[in-house]
Amino acid sequence: MTADFSTPPIVGPVKPYHPPRRTEFTLPNGCEVLVVSDRRFPLVSVRLGLRRGARQFPPEEAGAMDALADLLTEGTRSRNAKELAEEADAIGGEIGASAGQDFLAVRAFALSEHADRLFDLLADVALRPTFPDGEVDLRKQNMLEELKISRSQPSFLSEVVFAKNLYGAHPYSIIAPTEESIARISRRRLAEMHAAIFTPSLSVIVVVGDIDPQAAADAIRSRFGDWTRRDAPAAGSPQPPKDRRRSVFLLDRPGSAQTDLRIGNLAARECDPHYVPLLVLNNALGGSFASRLMTELRERRGFTYGVSTQIASQQELAALELSTQVRTDSTEESVRVILEHFERVRSETISDEEISKAKNVLAGRFVRRMETQRGVADQFLRLKLYGLLPDHLETFVGRVNAVTREQALEAARRYVLPDSVVIAAVGDASRIEAGLALHSREPVRRVGVGGE
Amino acid sequence: MPRIKTESYSLPNGMRVVLAPDRTVPVATVSMIVNVGSRSERPGRSGFAHLFEHLMFEGSQNVPRGMFDKLLESYGGDNNASTHKDFTHYYENVPSNALPVALWLDADRLNALAITDEARENQISVVKEEKRLRIDNEPYGPALYDEISARSYKNWQNAHSTMGSFEELEAASREDVQEFFNANYAPSNVILGVVGDFEPEEIKPRIETLFGRIPNRGKPAPVDTREPDGAFTFVKGSISDAHANLPAAGIAWRGMPERGTRDFYALSLLGSVLFGGKSSRLYLRLVKDSQTAISVDGGLGFPETDYSEFKAPGIFGAFVVYKSGRTAEDILRLMEAGIGEIAADGVGDAELARIKTKFRSDWIRSQETALGRAGMILRAALLDGDAKAADADLERYLACTSADIRAAAAKYLTRERAMLLEILPEASE
């Protein structure tokens, strides 16, 4: 090593990640199972994923899937909420569930010496929940409180406005419940929804941990083998609006010191060949601390504490989405600068330095997620639920490192669309509407807390 | 049980190094634990250790101000630091290819930190903002971060807050800051940990070149943190809180035993029995059964620090937000009834087994990341004098019996040792 300390040492690219070995099989009832042996720590993690989520049900029932997921652990045929919590403690673990638009997932872990009790607990919670009336009522009350708190937050409101107007008729447009939809939640309806989607042909079980793969497979067979097959409800959704012109949707919040902005358009899904180049491009544009937009809006102009862009890829659609909170009097200029930067990444390639940083950030974040057993389990679950290529985890770092500046430019030309973005703004309309109108190709639309 | 394989050695300038290679995932953590916390500040210089933590990110000889975070992020890494009563902890998490960059960054700031007036003034205002945000504007913030400690100790070293006073921070001259750096950030007062995906034989010469060039400046004089001898007597006080909607009781039992003693382990587990989640004794008694309280928190070291970051002397604390119509003394009596049951009968077999299982699981999971392992071995290296003590520690927690816990409850959680602080919402006065 030389004794020059003035510049950081030169290092190679992020090393590839080699996931632990897996075994896969399908039970006769259609439930897919994936077992990964990970013996670094005496823990076992398990995931039960269902290929149906909130968009399976009509908008009038918004929030019901979240309630269903939360209530799985609040009572089963053989245990009440307290007994479920005590059993989780007694095996050194935790259990919980969450729902999204496309999927529902139950997640649990325990010390590996208690793996059998972990699988029992998972099967109990997933297959035999009772949705006790008292717990349902409590959850509904809490959901109303949470909704009130959410609606006091501008970032929540701008997300509602953005999703509503980007996705239109597609169910991704609904991201929050309403007072009415919460009121409709009932024990009977939750039980019907549970029966409709908890069916083996929609399911995938992922086991990761310090366990013999054969023993794990046997344990899954014994708990889920006689789970009865039912016809799965059909999926498929109406399409969002096409051929749109850049439009502003404005929610008035009088006296607001800041404007909460969300700007974006539909983009490449994870299965699209342009997805990884788009991720790289996104990182240079607004996806990291050193990005162009962060430098411009925060450091150079001092309009905001932060700005970020992301590619939000879901099962049916993906979006490029920018989010920032800017000083009210800088709203017009901020939107102008953002649109200029959207335009610029379409007209010229990003620099060598930018692309190398973007790759480091993406690959680095990816490998760091795989440090924990829960990270590994979640990545394998995603792989199965989204139907990604089987070698996705092995090849991701390599694919990121292989992106060229030209490929990133091509991705920008296809998926960064300043002429047709949706601009959602939550702020003091009397001070920002005229400025926003300069950037809208349609008249500025005033919307309410529901985004319409 | 998994064990963390460590190799410890010292550089000629006195800096200790702990290596813990593990090549299963291509990530690594570089971490420094510095043997200075708020307890070692000089009277009149409260808040210095924490202010200094901020200054460590404000540029050094070859890293311009503002570049530390940016440079690290451009390699896919992140970083942070925290100031405790007994130490200051820094870390960088990186994909393992960038490990040499993280080492270079830490060596540059440890060797030649840029202490400028601009950075110092700027960070004094950042710290003030942090205090306003995290303490002054938070319900119960002044009680939890300031008053409980202030009323529980007699020795100023222990009693003053980590955040410090604004007047004393403002009095910090550039010379004061430089002197603090020279004394406390001397290589012999720092332990460097490298954990994760690396080859020890490759990394050792790099550490030697980067850190070995820093001159040995000796060790700072030890600070006397002992509390005066003498029996405890129950004390009670009251404050009002501008942001709280409900009254609260802060309780601190004083004179807790040192890390490594049998009572220390028993008291750590007693904290779980009394406060650990929804099946814990005092949660059930105060929140569920009597419905007097909204929330109950506590344990050994609480609210100052976690039991694992505890040198001595310390407190066993509790914080209860309760419904109007009761007094803080009512709450203390309810808690004492719960503690009294344990002091008389100990803990049942099933309950103790459940608590130990959860404790062991939490312990194991905290080791899953390179950062978690780094924290554990560096704390052991600093507080126990040996990185390997981290492994032996778990067995000593799990060896605690019901009789140990019963004895610790009876000896330490007494009325005489209690300091009771009533926190009343300002509007109700």
Short mmCIF file of C-alpha atoms in Angstrom, two decimals, chain B:
data_model
loop_
_atom_site.label_atom_id
_atom_site.label_comp_id
_atom_site.label_asym_id
_atom_site.label_seq_id
_atom_site.Cartn_x
_atom_site.Cartn_y
_atom_site.Cartn_z
CA MET B 1 -25.28 -21.16 20.34
CA PRO B 2 -23.53 -19.18 17.64
CA ARG B 3 -20.29 -17.62 18.74
CA ILE B 4 -18.64 -14.57 17.28
CA LYS B 5 -15.10 -15.50 16.29
CA THR B 6 -12.90 -12.57 17.14
CA GLU B 7 -9.24 -11.68 16.97
CA SER B 8 -8.03 -8.82 19.14
CA TYR B 9 -4.70 -6.97 19.07
CA SER B 10 -3.22 -3.54 19.65
CA LEU B 11 -1.28 -1.19 17.39
CA PRO B 12 1.99 0.30 18.73
CA ASN B 13 0.19 3.62 19.31
CA GLY B 14 -2.18 1.96 21.75
CA MET B 15 -5.26 1.60 19.54
CA ARG B 16 -7.05 -1.69 20.10
CA VAL B 17 -8.43 -3.59 17.11
CA VAL B 18 -11.04 -6.36 17.06
CA LEU B 19 -11.59 -8.34 13.86
CA ALA B 20 -14.59 -10.63 13.35
CA PRO B 21 -14.60 -12.04 9.82
CA ASP B 22 -17.71 -13.76 8.43
CA ARG B 23 -17.82 -14.23 4.69
CA THR B 24 -21.38 -15.46 4.15
CA VAL B 25 -22.75 -12.16 2.78
CA PRO B 26 -20.63 -9.53 0.94
CA VAL B 27 -21.12 -6.80 3.51
CA ALA B 28 -18.99 -5.35 6.29
CA THR B 29 -19.13 -2.88 9.15
CA VAL B 30 -16.33 -0.64 10.36
CA SER B 31 -17.01 0.64 13.84
CA MET B 32 -15.22 2.68 16.49
CA ILE B 33 -16.10 2.79 20.14
CA VAL B 34 -14.50 5.72 21.93
CA ASN B 35 -14.05 5.59 25.69
CA VAL B 36 -15.73 8.91 26.33
CA GLY B 37 -19.35 9.55 27.14
CA SER B 38 -21.26 12.23 28.94
CA ARG B 39 -20.12 10.80 32.29
CA SER B 40 -16.52 11.74 31.53
CA GLU B 41 -17.23 15.38 30.68
CA ARG B 42 -15.69 18.06 32.89
CA PRO B 43 -18.03 20.17 35.03
CA GLY B 44 -18.93 23.25 33.01
CA ARG B 45 -18.55 21.31 29.78
CA SER B 46 -21.80 19.34 29.69
CA GLY B 47 -22.86 18.19 26.23
CA PHE B 48 -19.28 18.10 24.89
CA ALA B 49 -19.19 14.39 24.11
CA HIS B 50 -22.34 14.67 22.04
CA LEU B 51 -21.32 17.91 20.34
CA PHE B 52 -18.08 16.24 19.46
CA GLU B 53 -19.87 13.29 17.90
CA HIS B 54 -21.45 15.78 15.49
CA LEU B 55 -18.11 17.41 14.69
CA MET B 56 -16.67 14.05 13.65
CA PHE B 57 -18.78 14.32 10.46
CA GLU B 58 -17.75 17.89 9.66
CA GLY B 59 -14.64 17.24 7.63
CA SER B 60 -11.06 16.14 8.11
CA GLN B 61 -7.72 16.63 6.37
CA ASN B 62 -8.71 14.92 3.09
CA VAL B 63 -12.50 14.82 3.39
CA PRO B 64 -14.12 18.22 2.83
CA ARG B 65 -17.00 19.27 5.05
CA GLY B 66 -20.27 17.62 3.96
CA MET B 67 -18.52 14.87 1.99
CA PHE B 68 -18.37 12.11 4.59
CA ASP B 69 -21.98 10.97 4.11
CA LYS B 70 -21.98 11.57 0.38
CA LEU B 71 -18.80 9.69 -0.27
CA LEU B 72 -19.95 6.72 1.74
CA GLU B 73 -23.33 6.64 0.04
CA SER B 74 -21.68 6.69 -3.37
CA TYR B 75 -20.18 3.30 -2.45
CA GLY B 76 -23.56 1.97 -1.33
CA GLY B 77 -22.90 2.43 2.39
CA ASP B 78 -24.46 4.29 5.27
CA ASN B 79 -23.34 5.44 8.70
CA ASN B 80 -24.33 6.92 12.01
CA ALA B 81 -23.12 7.56 15.54
CA SER B 82 -24.52 7.83 19.04
CA THR B 83 -23.35 9.26 22.35
CA HIS B 84 -24.00 7.34 25.58
CA LYS B 85 -23.21 7.82 29.24
CA ASP B 86 -20.08 5.69 29.04
CA PHE B 87 -18.98 5.77 25.40
CA THR B 88 -19.46 7.18 21.91
CA HIS B 89 -20.12 4.76 19.06
CA TYR B 90 -19.49 5.30 15.33
CA TYR B 91 -20.18 2.92 12.45
CA GLU B 92 -20.17 2.58 8.69
CA ASN B 93 -22.06 -0.25 6.94
CA VAL B 94 -20.75 -1.01 3.46
CA PRO B 95 -20.85 -3.62 0.73
CA SER B 96 -17.57 -5.40 1.44
CA ASN B 97 -15.74 -4.13 -1.66
CA ALA B 98 -15.91 -0.64 -0.09
CA LEU B 99 -14.40 -1.67 3.25
CA PRO B 100 -11.07 0.08 2.47
CA VAL B 101 -12.97 3.33 1.87
CA ALA B 102 -14.70 3.15 5.26
CA LEU B 103 -11.36 2.51 6.98
CA TRP B 104 -9.80 5.42 5.11
CA LEU B 105 -12.61 7.75 6.19
CA ASP B 106 -12.31 6.81 9.87
CA ALA B 107 -8.52 7.03 9.84
CA ASP B 108 -8.63 10.45 8.22
CA ARG B 109 -10.91 11.91 10.88
CA LEU B 110 -9.15 10.23 13.77
CA ASN B 111 -5.79 11.44 12.48
CA ALA B 112 -6.63 15.01 11.52
CA LEU B 113 -10.11 16.23 12.23
CA ALA B 114 -10.77 19.70 10.82
CA ILE B 115 -11.94 21.71 13.82
CA THR B 116 -13.09 25.02 12.36
CA ASP B 117 -15.11 27.83 13.90
CA GLU B 118 -17.66 27.49 11.15
CA ALA B 119 -18.26 23.79 11.81
CA ARG B 120 -18.32 24.31 15.56
CA GLU B 121 -20.88 27.13 15.44
CA ASN B 122 -22.97 25.30 12.90
CA GLN B 123 -23.07 22.09 14.95
CA ILE B 124 -23.86 23.92 18.19
CA SER B 125 -27.02 25.19 16.47
CA VAL B 126 -27.76 21.73 15.06
CA VAL B 127 -27.49 20.22 18.55
CA LYS B 128 -29.78 22.92 19.93
CA GLU B 129 -32.31 22.07 17.23
CA GLU B 130 -31.97 18.39 18.09
CA LYS B 131 -32.64 19.15 21.75
CA ARG B 132 -35.71 21.22 20.90
CA LEU B 133 -37.02 18.47 18.64
CA ARG B 134 -36.25 15.43 20.76
CA ILE B 135 -36.58 16.76 24.31
CA ASP B 136 -38.15 20.18 24.71
CA ASN B 137 -41.05 19.64 22.29
CA GLU B 138 -41.71 16.00 23.13
CA PRO B 139 -44.29 15.09 25.75
CA TYR B 140 -42.35 13.77 28.80
CA GLY B 141 -39.03 14.57 27.05
CA PRO B 142 -37.61 16.75 29.88
CA ALA B 143 -38.51 14.09 32.47
CA LEU B 144 -37.11 11.14 30.55
CA TYR B 145 -33.90 12.72 29.26
CA ASP B 146 -33.06 15.15 32.00
CA GLU B 147 -34.96 15.20 35.27
CA ILE B 148 -34.88 11.52 36.21
CA SER B 149 -31.08 11.40 36.00
CA ALA B 150 -30.69 14.78 37.65
CA ARG B 151 -32.73 13.65 40.66
CA SER B 152 -31.27 10.14 40.93
CA TYR B 153 -27.57 10.92 41.37
CA LYS B 154 -25.50 13.02 43.70
CA ASN B 155 -22.30 13.00 41.61
CA TRP B 156 -22.49 15.58 38.78
CA GLN B 157 -20.71 13.18 36.42
CA ASN B 158 -23.75 10.91 36.53
CA ALA B 159 -26.48 13.46 37.06
CA HIS B 160 -26.08 15.82 34.11
CA SER B 161 -27.75 15.21 30.76
CA THR B 162 -25.98 13.88 27.66
CA MET B 163 -27.41 16.70 25.58
CA GLY B 164 -25.85 19.28 27.93
CA SER B 165 -26.85 22.84 28.62
CA PHE B 166 -27.06 25.50 25.92
CA GLU B 167 -24.92 27.94 27.93
CA GLU B 168 -22.10 25.46 28.33
CA LEU B 169 -22.25 24.39 24.70
CA GLU B 170 -22.07 27.99 23.58
CA ALA B 171 -19.08 28.55 25.81
CA ALA B 172 -17.19 25.89 23.84
CA SER B 173 -14.23 27.58 22.20
CA ARG B 174 -12.27 26.07 19.36
CA GLU B 175 -9.40 25.43 21.79
CA ASP B 176 -11.74 23.55 24.16
CA VAL B 177 -12.89 21.36 21.31
CA GLN B 178 -9.34 20.71 20.14
CA GLU B 179 -8.30 19.81 23.66
CA PHE B 180 -11.24 17.42 24.01
CA PHE B 181 -10.23 15.74 20.75
CA ASN B 182 -6.55 15.44 21.72
CA ALA B 183 -7.35 13.91 25.08
CA ASN B 184 -10.30 11.64 24.34
CA TYR B 185 -9.83 10.67 20.70
CA ALA B 186 -6.25 9.55 21.28
CA PRO B 187 -5.66 6.11 19.71
CA SER B 188 -5.33 4.42 23.09
CA ASN B 189 -8.84 5.58 23.96
CA VAL B 190 -10.40 4.05 20.83
CA ILE B 191 -11.28 0.48 19.88
CA LEU B 192 -11.69 -0.24 16.17
CA GLY B 193 -13.95 -3.10 15.09
CA VAL B 194 -14.06 -4.62 11.61
CA VAL B 195 -16.82 -7.17 11.12
CA GLY B 196 -18.09 -9.10 8.11
CA ASP B 197 -16.73 -10.12 4.73
CA PHE B 198 -12.95 -9.60 4.65
CA GLU B 199 -9.69 -11.50 4.85
CA PRO B 200 -7.88 -10.64 8.13
CA GLU B 201 -4.40 -10.98 6.58
CA GLU B 202 -5.33 -8.46 3.88
CA ILE B 203 -6.97 -5.97 6.18
CA LYS B 204 -4.33 -5.91 8.95
CA PRO B 205 -1.58 -4.14 6.97
CA ARG B 206 -4.16 -1.64 5.76
CA ILE B 207 -5.23 -0.87 9.33
CA GLU B 208 -1.58 -0.61 10.35
CA THR B 209 -0.79 1.90 7.59
CA LEU B 210 -3.94 4.00 8.02
CA PHE B 211 -4.25 4.09 11.82
CA GLY B 212 -0.70 3.27 12.89
CA ARG B 213 0.55 6.69 11.74
CA ILE B 214 -1.58 8.47 14.38
CA PRO B 215 0.73 9.46 17.27
CA ASN B 216 0.26 7.90 20.69
CA ARG B 217 -1.12 10.58 22.97
CA GLY B 218 -1.55 8.47 26.08
CA LYS B 219 -4.83 7.94 27.89
CA PRO B 220 -7.03 10.61 29.46
CA ALA B 221 -7.11 10.60 33.26
CA PRO B 222 -9.95 8.46 34.58
CA VAL B 223 -12.98 10.28 35.93
CA ASP B 224 -14.46 9.43 39.31
CA THR B 225 -18.06 8.42 38.68
CA ARG B 226 -18.69 6.82 42.08
CA GLU B 227 -21.71 7.92 44.02
CA PRO B 228 -21.04 8.97 47.64
CA ASP B 229 -21.52 6.22 50.22
CA GLY B 230 -24.50 6.29 52.53
CA ALA B 231 -27.96 4.89 52.89
CA PHE B 232 -30.70 5.77 50.41
CA THR B 233 -33.84 7.55 51.47
CA PHE B 234 -37.02 7.83 49.44
CA VAL B 235 -37.30 11.11 47.54
CA LYS B 236 -40.24 12.57 45.72
CA GLY B 237 -40.60 15.49 43.35
CA SER B 238 -42.98 17.01 40.87
CA ILE B 239 -42.68 18.88 37.56
CA SER B 240 -45.14 20.16 35.00
CA ASP B 241 -44.96 19.31 31.31
CA ALA B 242 -46.18 21.69 28.61
CA HIS B 243 -46.77 19.01 25.98
CA ALA B 244 -48.24 16.15 28.01
CA ASN B 245 -51.99 15.47 28.05
CA LEU B 246 -51.91 12.93 30.85
CA PRO B 247 -49.99 12.66 34.12
CA ALA B 248 -47.04 10.30 34.40
CA ALA B 249 -44.83 8.78 37.07
CA GLY B 250 -41.08 8.44 36.62
CA ILE B 251 -39.43 6.08 39.08
CA ALA B 252 -35.75 5.32 39.47
CA TRP B 253 -34.41 2.80 41.96
CA ARG B 254 -30.85 3.88 42.73
CA GLY B 255 -27.55 2.18 43.39
CA MET B 256 -27.72 -0.65 40.90
CA PRO B 257 -24.90 -3.21 40.83
CA GLU B 258 -22.04 -3.22 38.34
CA ARG B 259 -22.07 -5.00 35.00
CA GLY B 260 -20.87 -8.58 35.38
CA THR B 261 -22.23 -9.23 38.87
CA ARG B 262 -24.84 -11.91 39.55
CA ASP B 263 -27.40 -9.28 40.62
CA PHE B 264 -26.82 -7.37 37.40
CA TYR B 265 -27.96 -10.35 35.31
CA ALA B 266 -30.90 -11.05 37.61
CA LEU B 267 -32.04 -7.42 37.41
CA SER B 268 -31.80 -7.46 33.61
CA LEU B 269 -34.19 -10.42 33.49
CA LEU B 270 -36.37 -8.89 36.19
CA GLY B 271 -36.83 -5.98 33.79
CA SER B 272 -38.32 -8.41 31.23
CA VAL B 273 -40.56 -10.06 33.84
CA LEU B 274 -41.97 -6.70 34.91
CA PHE B 275 -42.03 -4.75 31.64
CA GLY B 276 -41.36 -7.06 28.66
CA GLY B 277 -44.39 -6.76 26.40
CA LYS B 278 -48.04 -7.63 26.73
CA SER B 279 -47.65 -10.66 28.97
CA SER B 280 -45.45 -8.84 31.50
CA ARG B 281 -46.44 -8.48 35.16
CA LEU B 282 -46.75 -4.72 35.41
CA TYR B 283 -48.38 -4.26 32.01
CA LEU B 284 -51.09 -6.73 33.06
CA ARG B 285 -51.46 -5.21 36.53
CA LEU B 286 -51.51 -1.51 35.59
CA VAL B 287 -52.86 -1.39 32.04
CA LYS B 288 -55.11 -4.44 31.79
CA ASP B 289 -56.40 -5.44 35.24
CA SER B 290 -56.63 -2.19 37.21
CA GLN B 291 -56.86 -0.07 34.03
CA THR B 292 -55.05 2.76 35.81
CA ALA B 293 -52.28 3.24 33.26
CA ILE B 294 -52.05 3.88 29.53
CA SER B 295 -48.49 2.68 29.10
CA VAL B 296 -45.77 1.09 31.23
CA ASP B 297 -42.05 0.98 30.41
CA GLY B 298 -38.96 0.15 32.39
CA GLY B 299 -35.97 -2.01 33.19
CA LEU B 300 -32.35 -1.96 34.23
CA GLY B 301 -30.68 1.18 32.88
CA PHE B 302 -34.01 2.66 31.73
CA PRO B 303 -34.58 5.41 30.65
CA GLU B 304 -30.92 6.46 30.39
CA THR B 305 -29.61 3.53 28.43
CA ASP B 306 -30.11 -0.14 27.68
CA TYR B 307 -28.90 -2.65 30.28
CA SER B 308 -26.23 -3.84 27.83
CA GLU B 309 -24.64 -0.38 27.70
CA PHE B 310 -24.42 -0.07 31.40
CA LYS B 311 -21.13 0.31 33.27
CA ALA B 312 -22.03 1.58 36.76
CA PRO B 313 -23.44 3.14 38.80
CA GLY B 314 -26.91 3.16 37.32
CA ILE B 315 -30.58 3.06 37.95
CA PHE B 316 -33.46 0.68 37.40
CA GLY B 317 -36.17 2.91 36.00
CA ALA B 318 -39.84 2.88 35.15
CA PHE B 319 -42.15 5.29 33.39
CA VAL B 320 -45.92 5.06 33.61
CA VAL B 321 -48.43 7.31 31.85
CA TYR B 322 -51.63 7.08 33.88
CA LYS B 323 -55.23 8.21 33.83
CA SER B 324 -56.28 11.39 35.63
CA GLY B 325 -57.69 10.95 39.13
CA ARG B 326 -54.71 8.99 40.47
CA THR B 327 -51.43 10.15 41.96
CA ALA B 328 -47.90 9.09 41.19
CA GLU B 329 -47.75 7.52 44.66
CA ASP B 330 -50.78 5.37 43.80
CA ILE B 331 -48.86 4.14 40.77
CA LEU B 332 -45.74 3.44 42.80
CA ARG B 333 -47.81 1.44 45.32
CA LEU B 334 -49.41 -0.61 42.54
CA MET B 335 -45.98 -1.36 41.13
CA GLU B 336 -44.65 -2.24 44.56
CA ALA B 337 -47.48 -4.74 44.99
CA GLY B 338 -46.38 -6.45 41.76
CA ILE B 339 -42.70 -6.31 42.73
CA GLY B 340 -43.59 -7.57 46.23
CA GLU B 341 -45.07 -10.76 44.76
CA ILE B 342 -41.77 -11.49 43.03
CA ALA B 343 -39.74 -10.55 46.11
CA ALA B 344 -41.82 -13.07 48.07
CA ASP B 345 -42.40 -15.93 45.62
CA GLY B 346 -39.99 -15.46 42.70
CA VAL B 347 -41.08 -16.26 39.13
CA GLY B 348 -42.93 -19.40 37.97
CA ASP B 349 -41.17 -22.01 35.83
CA ALA B 350 -43.22 -21.49 32.66
CA GLU B 351 -42.97 -17.71 32.91
CA LEU B 352 -39.22 -17.79 33.47
CA ALA B 353 -38.73 -20.23 30.60
CA ARG B 354 -40.73 -17.98 28.27
CA ILE B 355 -38.74 -14.92 29.28
CA LYS B 356 -35.40 -16.65 28.83
CA THR B 357 -36.43 -18.03 25.44
CA LYS B 358 -37.44 -14.59 24.20
CA PHE B 359 -34.27 -13.09 25.66
CA ARG B 360 -32.12 -15.67 23.87
CA SER B 361 -33.96 -15.16 20.59
CA ASP B 362 -33.55 -11.37 20.78
CA TRP B 363 -29.86 -11.86 21.58
CA ILE B 364 -29.33 -14.11 18.57
CA ARG B 365 -31.23 -11.84 16.23
CA SER B 366 -29.18 -8.84 17.31
CA GLN B 367 -26.15 -10.71 15.93
CA GLU B 368 -27.56 -11.27 12.46
CA THR B 369 -26.07 -8.10 11.02
CA ALA B 370 -22.42 -7.11 10.96
CA LEU B 371 -23.45 -3.91 12.73
CA GLY B 372 -25.16 -5.85 15.51
CA ARG B 373 -22.09 -8.05 16.03
CA ALA B 374 -19.80 -5.03 15.94
CA GLY B 375 -21.79 -3.28 18.68
CA MET B 376 -21.79 -6.37 20.85
CA ILE B 377 -18.07 -7.15 20.67
CA LEU B 378 -16.99 -3.53 20.98
CA ARG B 379 -19.13 -3.00 24.07
CA ALA B 380 -17.63 -6.17 25.58
CA ALA B 381 -14.13 -5.03 24.62
CA LEU B 382 -14.64 -1.64 26.25
CA LEU B 383 -16.84 -2.43 29.25
CA ASP B 384 -15.56 -5.93 30.10
CA GLY B 385 -12.05 -5.53 28.71
CA ASP B 386 -12.44 -8.50 26.34
CA ALA B 387 -14.40 -8.87 23.09
CA LYS B 388 -14.96 -12.54 23.83
CA ALA B 389 -16.94 -11.68 26.95
CA ALA B 390 -19.93 -11.08 24.65
CA ASP B 391 -20.49 -14.83 24.20
CA ALA B 392 -20.04 -15.82 27.83
CA ASP B 393 -22.50 -13.13 28.86
CA LEU B 394 -25.58 -14.84 27.41
CA GLU B 395 -24.93 -17.97 29.46
CA ARG B 396 -24.83 -15.90 32.61
CA TYR B 397 -28.19 -14.32 31.83
CA LEU B 398 -29.70 -17.73 31.16
CA ALA B 399 -28.23 -19.20 34.34
CA CYS B 400 -30.36 -16.89 36.51
CA THR B 401 -32.81 -18.73 38.70
CA SER B 402 -36.12 -17.71 40.18
CA ALA B 403 -34.30 -17.38 43.53
CA ASP B 404 -31.76 -14.95 41.98
CA ILE B 405 -34.55 -12.77 40.61
CA ARG B 406 -36.46 -12.92 43.88
CA ALA B 407 -33.38 -11.84 45.84
CA ALA B 408 -32.58 -9.00 43.43
CA ALA B 409 -36.15 -7.68 43.58
CA ALA B 410 -36.11 -7.76 47.39
CA LYS B 411 -32.71 -6.12 47.69
CA TYR B 412 -32.83 -3.45 45.00
CA LEU B 413 -36.42 -2.44 44.23
CA THR B 414 -37.15 -1.08 47.70
CA ARG B 415 -38.98 2.05 48.77
CA GLU B 416 -35.76 3.54 50.25
CA ARG B 417 -33.96 3.30 46.93
CA ALA B 418 -36.86 4.80 44.97
CA MET B 419 -36.86 8.30 43.49
CA LEU B 420 -40.40 9.22 42.47
CA LEU B 421 -41.10 12.01 40.00
CA GLU B 422 -44.64 13.11 39.29
CA ILE B 423 -45.14 14.73 35.88
CA LEU B 424 -48.31 16.80 35.58
CA PRO B 425 -49.76 18.26 32.39
CA GLU B 426 -49.27 22.02 32.50
CA ALA B 427 -52.91 22.79 31.69
CA SER B 428 -54.15 20.90 34.74
CA GLU B 429 -52.34 23.17 37.18
#
